[in-house]
């Protein structure tokens, strides 16, 4: 990201990372002739000291599950400490959307496979239980590869907005309600997000949009399960 900043004409760029990847970044900068405008600092952001404030802070701490890289704490700290009044944050806002889906994951399909007799042999006693338990990690969210919105059971809803110019912490609780039709089969709630880089430039991880480095993730709903270990699946 610091290389892009130099390419776009930034005069002085502080490239901060606490990990050893920064040693490789220094070599790449030299290889590309970027080092004149770049100052690499290997530091935890919370321990960083700079003698000047920045016009722009570019950051990327969006976790695979949006909130799992503690973005707001790090960005909030950098913003309050290092951004000049009137300066810009890139990205400055992230909208999170949720939608109920009837997605059958490959593992779930696999569980369905073992539910049927294979070559006349019934494996359902052990295999289904084990697969089902692994498939749903006892109700933990998982990355899914939803290619489009065909599995959506209704329209998505905006459930949370992270205003990175002001927020310092994620909401403790998010509530949303959706109206499903009578025979809908719900396998989980899919979350995706839209990242606002500038007021006119944004990208979305919505199924059907161009792929990004983030997946979509699914909070499984164990519909009709009497025990969290043995969810019921609808056969495709
Ligand atoms: C998802 S990567 C961002 C990629 C990278 N900045 C780039 O230009 O493509 C997040 C980076 O933030 C760094 N990081 C995480 N927490 C940090 C902290 N508290 N202080 C400094 N760097 C941190 C990690 O080491 C990792 O390299």
mmCIF file of C-alpha atoms and ligand atoms in Angstrom:
data_model
loop_
_atom_site.group_PDB
_atom_site.id
_atom_site.type_symbol
_atom_site.label_atom_id
_atom_site.label_comp_id
_atom_site.label_asym_id
_atom_site.label_seq_id
_atom_site.Cartn_x
_atom_site.Cartn_y
_atom_site.Cartn_z
ATOM 1 C CA UNK A 1 0.000 0.000 0.000
ATOM 2 C CA UNK A 2 2.899 2.329 0.682
ATOM 3 C CA UNK A 3 4.181 1.607 -2.847
ATOM 4 C CA UNK A 4 0.824 2.653 -4.271
ATOM 5 C CA UNK A 5 1.009 5.864 -2.221
ATOM 6 C CA UNK A 6 4.429 6.645 -3.739
ATOM 7 C CA UNK A 7 3.152 5.808 -7.220
ATOM 8 C CA UNK A 8 0.310 8.288 -6.670
ATOM 9 C CA UNK A 9 2.790 11.050 -5.840
ATOM 10 C CA UNK A 10 2.871 11.161 -2.026
ATOM 11 C CA UNK A 11 6.043 13.005 -1.023
ATOM 12 C CA UNK A 12 6.727 11.277 2.269
ATOM 13 C CA UNK A 13 5.282 7.909 3.213
ATOM 14 C CA UNK A 14 5.725 6.185 6.555
ATOM 15 C CA UNK A 15 5.247 2.439 6.057
ATOM 16 C CA UNK A 16 4.521 0.877 9.441
ATOM 17 C CA UNK A 17 4.241 -2.805 10.274
ATOM 18 C CA UNK A 18 5.289 -4.715 13.358
ATOM 19 C CA UNK A 19 6.037 -7.972 11.506
ATOM 20 C CA UNK A 20 9.137 -9.145 9.629
ATOM 21 C CA UNK A 21 7.307 -8.744 6.302
ATOM 22 C CA UNK A 22 8.638 -5.191 6.473
ATOM 23 C CA UNK A 23 12.198 -6.478 5.845
ATOM 24 C CA UNK A 24 11.028 -7.906 2.522
ATOM 25 C CA UNK A 25 9.080 -4.727 1.773
ATOM 26 C CA UNK A 26 12.290 -2.692 2.153
ATOM 27 C CA UNK A 27 14.021 -4.912 -0.426
ATOM 28 C CA UNK A 28 11.046 -4.604 -2.792
ATOM 29 C CA UNK A 29 11.103 -0.821 -2.388
ATOM 30 C CA UNK A 30 14.785 -0.721 -3.363
ATOM 31 C CA UNK A 31 14.132 -3.027 -6.319
ATOM 32 C CA UNK A 32 11.466 -0.616 -7.589
ATOM 33 C CA UNK A 33 13.211 2.654 -6.766
ATOM 34 C CA UNK A 34 10.581 3.674 -4.177
ATOM 35 C CA UNK A 35 12.906 4.060 -1.205
ATOM 36 C CA UNK A 36 13.551 7.821 -1.629
ATOM 37 C CA UNK A 37 9.988 8.672 -0.592
ATOM 38 C CA UNK A 38 9.514 5.887 1.914
ATOM 39 C CA UNK A 39 10.463 5.539 5.542
ATOM 40 C CA UNK A 40 9.923 2.015 6.855
ATOM 41 C CA UNK A 41 9.221 1.666 10.541
ATOM 42 C CA UNK A 42 9.079 -1.756 12.149
ATOM 43 C CA UNK A 43 6.887 -1.024 15.132
ATOM 44 C CA UNK A 44 3.656 -1.820 16.827
ATOM 45 C CA UNK A 45 1.268 0.986 15.898
ATOM 46 C CA UNK A 46 0.490 1.463 19.591
ATOM 47 C CA UNK A 47 4.182 2.241 20.280
ATOM 48 C CA UNK A 48 4.793 4.435 17.245
ATOM 49 C CA UNK A 49 6.102 7.985 17.526
ATOM 50 C CA UNK A 50 6.046 10.350 14.542
ATOM 51 C CA UNK A 51 7.204 13.933 14.542
ATOM 52 C CA UNK A 52 4.536 15.049 12.101
ATOM 53 C CA UNK A 53 0.896 14.321 11.367
ATOM 54 C CA UNK A 54 -0.178 12.666 8.125
ATOM 55 C CA UNK A 55 -2.530 13.995 5.443
ATOM 56 C CA UNK A 56 -3.716 10.473 4.697
ATOM 57 C CA UNK A 57 -3.700 7.168 6.581
ATOM 58 C CA UNK A 58 -4.066 4.049 4.459
ATOM 59 C CA UNK A 59 -4.770 0.868 6.388
ATOM 60 C CA UNK A 60 -5.879 -2.706 5.891
ATOM 61 C CA UNK A 61 -6.913 -4.642 8.965
ATOM 62 C CA UNK A 62 -10.115 -6.155 7.645
ATOM 63 C CA UNK A 63 -10.161 -9.702 8.946
ATOM 64 C CA UNK A 64 -11.602 -12.728 7.205
ATOM 65 C CA UNK A 65 -14.508 -12.340 9.598
ATOM 66 C CA UNK A 66 -14.434 -8.524 9.291
ATOM 67 C CA UNK A 67 -13.883 -7.774 12.966
ATOM 68 C CA UNK A 68 -11.265 -10.396 13.847
ATOM 69 C CA UNK A 69 -8.156 -8.251 13.154
ATOM 70 C CA UNK A 70 -9.174 -5.647 15.731
ATOM 71 C CA UNK A 71 -9.295 -2.971 13.056
ATOM 72 C CA UNK A 72 -11.140 -0.311 15.003
ATOM 73 C CA UNK A 73 -8.694 -0.256 17.907
ATOM 74 C CA UNK A 74 -5.665 0.080 15.614
ATOM 75 C CA UNK A 75 -7.188 2.492 13.123
ATOM 76 C CA UNK A 76 -8.812 4.547 15.885
ATOM 77 C CA UNK A 77 -5.472 4.897 17.644
ATOM 78 C CA UNK A 78 -3.616 5.853 14.426
ATOM 79 C CA UNK A 79 -6.370 8.313 13.466
ATOM 80 C CA UNK A 80 -6.399 10.097 16.844
ATOM 81 C CA UNK A 81 -2.620 10.188 17.123
ATOM 82 C CA UNK A 82 -1.307 10.667 13.581
ATOM 83 C CA UNK A 83 -3.988 12.134 11.286
ATOM 84 C CA UNK A 84 -3.947 15.913 10.815
ATOM 85 C CA UNK A 85 -7.302 17.712 11.244
ATOM 86 C CA UNK A 86 -9.161 17.446 7.931
ATOM 87 C CA UNK A 87 -6.986 14.517 6.792
ATOM 88 C CA UNK A 88 -8.348 11.370 5.137
ATOM 89 C CA UNK A 89 -8.621 7.762 6.143
ATOM 90 C CA UNK A 90 -8.594 5.136 3.386
ATOM 91 C CA UNK A 91 -10.902 3.262 3.799
ATOM 92 C CA UNK A 92 -13.107 5.549 5.904
ATOM 93 C CA UNK A 93 -16.262 3.436 6.220
ATOM 94 C CA UNK A 94 -17.288 -0.217 6.099
ATOM 95 C CA UNK A 95 -20.897 -1.342 5.774
ATOM 96 C CA UNK A 96 -21.775 -4.847 6.908
ATOM 97 C CA UNK A 97 -24.705 -6.683 5.351
ATOM 98 C CA UNK A 98 -26.510 -9.858 6.384
ATOM 99 C CA UNK A 99 -28.857 -12.141 4.508
ATOM 100 C CA UNK A 100 -30.454 -15.498 5.365
ATOM 101 C CA UNK A 101 -29.395 -18.196 2.869
ATOM 102 C CA UNK A 102 -30.171 -21.824 2.105
ATOM 103 C CA UNK A 103 -26.573 -22.572 1.200
ATOM 104 C CA UNK A 104 -25.453 -26.193 1.291
ATOM 105 C CA UNK A 105 -21.722 -26.211 1.925
ATOM 106 C CA UNK A 106 -19.596 -28.891 0.334
ATOM 107 C CA UNK A 107 -19.182 -30.497 3.740
ATOM 108 C CA UNK A 108 -22.881 -30.445 4.280
ATOM 109 C CA UNK A 109 -23.391 -32.052 0.879
ATOM 110 C CA UNK A 110 -20.834 -34.618 1.916
ATOM 111 C CA UNK A 111 -22.838 -35.329 5.045
ATOM 112 C CA UNK A 112 -25.890 -35.791 2.830
ATOM 113 C CA UNK A 113 -23.897 -38.252 0.729
ATOM 114 C CA UNK A 114 -23.216 -40.420 3.764
ATOM 115 C CA UNK A 115 -26.840 -40.252 4.789
ATOM 116 C CA UNK A 116 -27.823 -42.314 1.746
ATOM 117 C CA UNK A 117 -26.808 -45.952 1.449
ATOM 118 C CA UNK A 118 -23.617 -46.204 -0.608
ATOM 119 C CA UNK A 119 -23.100 -49.491 -2.522
ATOM 120 C CA UNK A 120 -25.828 -50.947 -0.331
ATOM 121 C CA UNK A 121 -23.979 -50.110 2.886
ATOM 122 C CA UNK A 122 -25.509 -47.876 5.538
ATOM 123 C CA UNK A 123 -22.873 -45.529 7.035
ATOM 124 C CA UNK A 124 -25.296 -43.200 8.700
ATOM 125 C CA UNK A 125 -24.647 -44.276 12.295
ATOM 126 C CA UNK A 126 -21.156 -42.747 12.730
ATOM 127 C CA UNK A 127 -20.208 -40.905 9.577
ATOM 128 C CA UNK A 128 -23.051 -38.435 9.583
ATOM 129 C CA UNK A 129 -22.553 -37.461 13.187
ATOM 130 C CA UNK A 130 -18.819 -36.891 12.730
ATOM 131 C CA UNK A 131 -19.164 -35.058 9.446
ATOM 132 C CA UNK A 132 -21.992 -32.942 10.678
ATOM 133 C CA UNK A 133 -20.088 -31.974 13.802
ATOM 134 C CA UNK A 134 -16.994 -31.071 11.768
ATOM 135 C CA UNK A 135 -19.041 -29.300 9.146
ATOM 136 C CA UNK A 136 -20.552 -26.884 11.571
ATOM 137 C CA UNK A 137 -17.763 -26.618 14.130
ATOM 138 C CA UNK A 138 -20.497 -26.641 16.678
ATOM 139 C CA UNK A 139 -22.090 -23.545 15.242
ATOM 140 C CA UNK A 140 -19.003 -21.432 14.482
ATOM 141 C CA UNK A 141 -18.939 -19.107 11.489
ATOM 142 C CA UNK A 142 -17.183 -20.406 8.397
ATOM 143 C CA UNK A 143 -15.958 -19.035 5.078
ATOM 144 C CA UNK A 144 -18.188 -20.006 2.180
ATOM 145 C CA UNK A 145 -17.897 -19.690 -1.549
ATOM 146 C CA UNK A 146 -21.236 -18.197 -2.525
ATOM 147 C CA UNK A 147 -20.885 -17.360 -6.211
ATOM 148 C CA UNK A 148 -24.102 -15.390 -6.553
ATOM 149 C CA UNK A 149 -27.252 -14.407 -4.723
ATOM 150 C CA UNK A 150 -29.328 -17.445 -5.792
ATOM 151 C CA UNK A 151 -29.262 -18.888 -2.278
ATOM 152 C CA UNK A 152 -30.534 -15.649 -0.658
ATOM 153 C CA UNK A 153 -33.909 -16.229 0.967
ATOM 154 C CA UNK A 154 -34.795 -12.517 0.934
ATOM 155 C CA UNK A 155 -33.107 -9.172 0.351
ATOM 156 C CA UNK A 156 -29.961 -8.409 2.318
ATOM 157 C CA UNK A 157 -30.034 -5.821 5.103
ATOM 158 C CA UNK A 158 -27.427 -3.330 6.223
ATOM 159 C CA UNK A 159 -26.814 -4.431 9.823
ATOM 160 C CA UNK A 160 -23.834 -2.327 10.882
ATOM 161 C CA UNK A 161 -21.706 0.569 9.700
ATOM 162 C CA UNK A 162 -18.167 1.139 10.908
ATOM 163 C CA UNK A 163 -17.486 4.855 10.716
ATOM 164 C CA UNK A 164 -13.701 4.741 10.895
ATOM 165 C CA UNK A 165 -13.416 8.529 11.252
ATOM 166 C CA UNK A 166 -15.212 8.365 14.612
ATOM 167 C CA UNK A 167 -15.700 4.837 15.965
ATOM 168 C CA UNK A 168 -13.260 3.169 18.351
ATOM 169 C CA UNK A 169 -14.986 -0.111 19.091
ATOM 170 C CA UNK A 170 -17.294 -2.567 17.393
ATOM 171 C CA UNK A 171 -20.890 -2.851 18.574
ATOM 172 C CA UNK A 172 -21.388 -5.332 21.402
ATOM 173 C CA UNK A 173 -24.566 -6.643 19.849
ATOM 174 C CA UNK A 174 -26.194 -6.391 16.437
ATOM 175 C CA UNK A 175 -29.850 -7.257 15.924
ATOM 176 C CA UNK A 176 -31.708 -7.691 12.651
ATOM 177 C CA UNK A 177 -34.898 -9.416 11.602
ATOM 178 C CA UNK A 178 -35.817 -10.993 8.280
ATOM 179 C CA UNK A 179 -39.115 -12.277 6.938
ATOM 180 C CA UNK A 180 -38.848 -15.773 5.451
ATOM 181 C CA UNK A 181 -41.462 -17.653 3.470
ATOM 182 C CA UNK A 182 -43.190 -20.693 4.927
ATOM 183 C CA UNK A 183 -41.231 -23.442 3.157
ATOM 184 C CA UNK A 184 -37.846 -21.727 3.111
ATOM 185 C CA UNK A 185 -34.968 -23.909 4.314
ATOM 186 C CA UNK A 186 -32.502 -21.831 6.257
ATOM 187 C CA UNK A 187 -28.900 -23.053 6.585
ATOM 188 C CA UNK A 188 -27.388 -19.856 7.938
ATOM 189 C CA UNK A 189 -26.950 -16.115 7.812
ATOM 190 C CA UNK A 190 -24.380 -14.911 5.305
ATOM 191 C CA UNK A 191 -22.389 -11.744 6.029
ATOM 192 C CA UNK A 192 -20.549 -9.621 3.508
ATOM 193 C CA UNK A 193 -19.340 -6.029 3.463
ATOM 194 C CA UNK A 194 -18.803 -2.925 1.378
ATOM 195 C CA UNK A 195 -15.580 -1.000 1.859
ATOM 196 C CA UNK A 196 -15.659 2.748 1.139
ATOM 197 C CA UNK A 197 -12.170 3.833 0.135
ATOM 198 C CA UNK A 198 -13.227 7.374 -0.837
ATOM 199 C CA UNK A 199 -16.728 8.862 -1.221
ATOM 200 C CA UNK A 200 -16.722 7.707 -4.865
ATOM 201 C CA UNK A 201 -14.589 4.529 -4.764
ATOM 202 C CA UNK A 202 -15.801 1.409 -3.033
ATOM 203 C CA UNK A 203 -15.837 -2.353 -3.381
ATOM 204 C CA UNK A 204 -18.101 -5.046 -2.082
ATOM 205 C CA UNK A 205 -17.671 -8.686 -1.128
ATOM 206 C CA UNK A 206 -21.335 -9.393 -1.962
ATOM 207 C CA UNK A 207 -21.825 -12.758 -3.693
ATOM 208 C CA UNK A 208 -21.883 -12.141 -7.433
ATOM 209 C CA UNK A 209 -19.444 -9.203 -7.268
ATOM 210 C CA UNK A 210 -15.882 -9.508 -8.494
ATOM 211 C CA UNK A 211 -13.911 -11.705 -6.083
ATOM 212 C CA UNK A 212 -11.695 -9.989 -3.524
ATOM 213 C CA UNK A 213 -9.239 -11.495 -1.058
ATOM 214 C CA UNK A 214 -12.093 -11.858 1.447
ATOM 215 C CA UNK A 215 -14.680 -14.593 1.338
ATOM 216 C CA UNK A 216 -18.230 -14.382 2.563
ATOM 217 C CA UNK A 217 -18.946 -15.975 5.834
ATOM 218 C CA UNK A 218 -21.788 -17.960 7.151
ATOM 219 C CA UNK A 219 -23.194 -18.209 10.634
ATOM 220 C CA UNK A 220 -24.805 -21.645 10.497
ATOM 221 C CA UNK A 221 -28.298 -22.088 11.842
ATOM 222 C CA UNK A 222 -29.002 -25.595 12.961
ATOM 223 C CA UNK A 223 -32.574 -25.734 11.827
ATOM 224 C CA UNK A 224 -34.680 -28.447 13.343
ATOM 225 C CA UNK A 225 -31.761 -29.896 15.309
ATOM 226 C CA UNK A 226 -32.592 -31.400 18.648
ATOM 227 C CA UNK A 227 -28.909 -31.381 19.617
ATOM 228 C CA UNK A 228 -26.188 -29.041 18.312
ATOM 229 C CA UNK A 229 -24.151 -32.108 17.382
ATOM 230 C CA UNK A 230 -26.637 -33.570 14.933
ATOM 231 C CA UNK A 231 -28.035 -30.916 12.629
ATOM 232 C CA UNK A 232 -30.683 -31.944 10.120
ATOM 233 C CA UNK A 233 -29.950 -31.282 6.494
ATOM 234 C CA UNK A 234 -32.323 -31.001 3.620
ATOM 235 C CA UNK A 235 -31.187 -33.123 0.710
ATOM 236 C CA UNK A 236 -30.380 -31.134 -2.434
HETATM 237 C C1 LIG B 1 -3.778 -7.601 6.321
HETATM 238 S S1 LIG B 1 -2.161 -7.067 6.471
HETATM 239 C C2 LIG B 1 -2.088 -5.603 5.525
HETATM 240 C C3 LIG B 1 -1.223 -5.710 4.360
HETATM 241 C C4 LIG B 1 -0.176 -4.635 4.139
HETATM 242 N N1 LIG B 1 -0.305 -3.486 4.985
HETATM 243 C C5 LIG B 1 -0.089 -4.213 2.690
HETATM 244 O O1 LIG B 1 0.423 -3.167 2.409
HETATM 245 O O2 LIG B 1 -0.567 -4.963 1.824
HETATM 246 C C6 LIG B 1 -2.128 -6.443 8.101
HETATM 247 C C7 LIG B 1 -0.733 -6.107 8.549
HETATM 248 O O3 LIG B 1 -0.838 -5.364 9.749
HETATM 249 C C8 LIG B 1 0.227 -5.728 10.626
HETATM 250 N N2 LIG B 1 -0.174 -5.404 11.998
HETATM 251 C C9 LIG B 1 -1.152 -6.013 12.715
HETATM 252 N N3 LIG B 1 -1.264 -5.434 13.936
HETATM 253 C C10 LIG B 1 -0.333 -4.442 13.984
HETATM 254 C C11 LIG B 1 0.035 -3.492 14.982
HETATM 255 N N4 LIG B 1 -0.576 -3.464 16.182
HETATM 256 N N5 LIG B 1 1.033 -2.625 14.701
HETATM 257 C C12 LIG B 1 1.647 -2.674 13.486
HETATM 258 N N6 LIG B 1 1.347 -3.538 12.506
HETATM 259 C C13 LIG B 1 0.360 -4.418 12.738
HETATM 260 C C14 LIG B 1 0.433 -7.203 10.377
HETATM 261 O O4 LIG B 1 1.749 -7.578 10.706
HETATM 262 C C15 LIG B 1 0.138 -7.314 8.866
HETATM 263 O O5 LIG B 1 1.303 -7.281 8.106
#
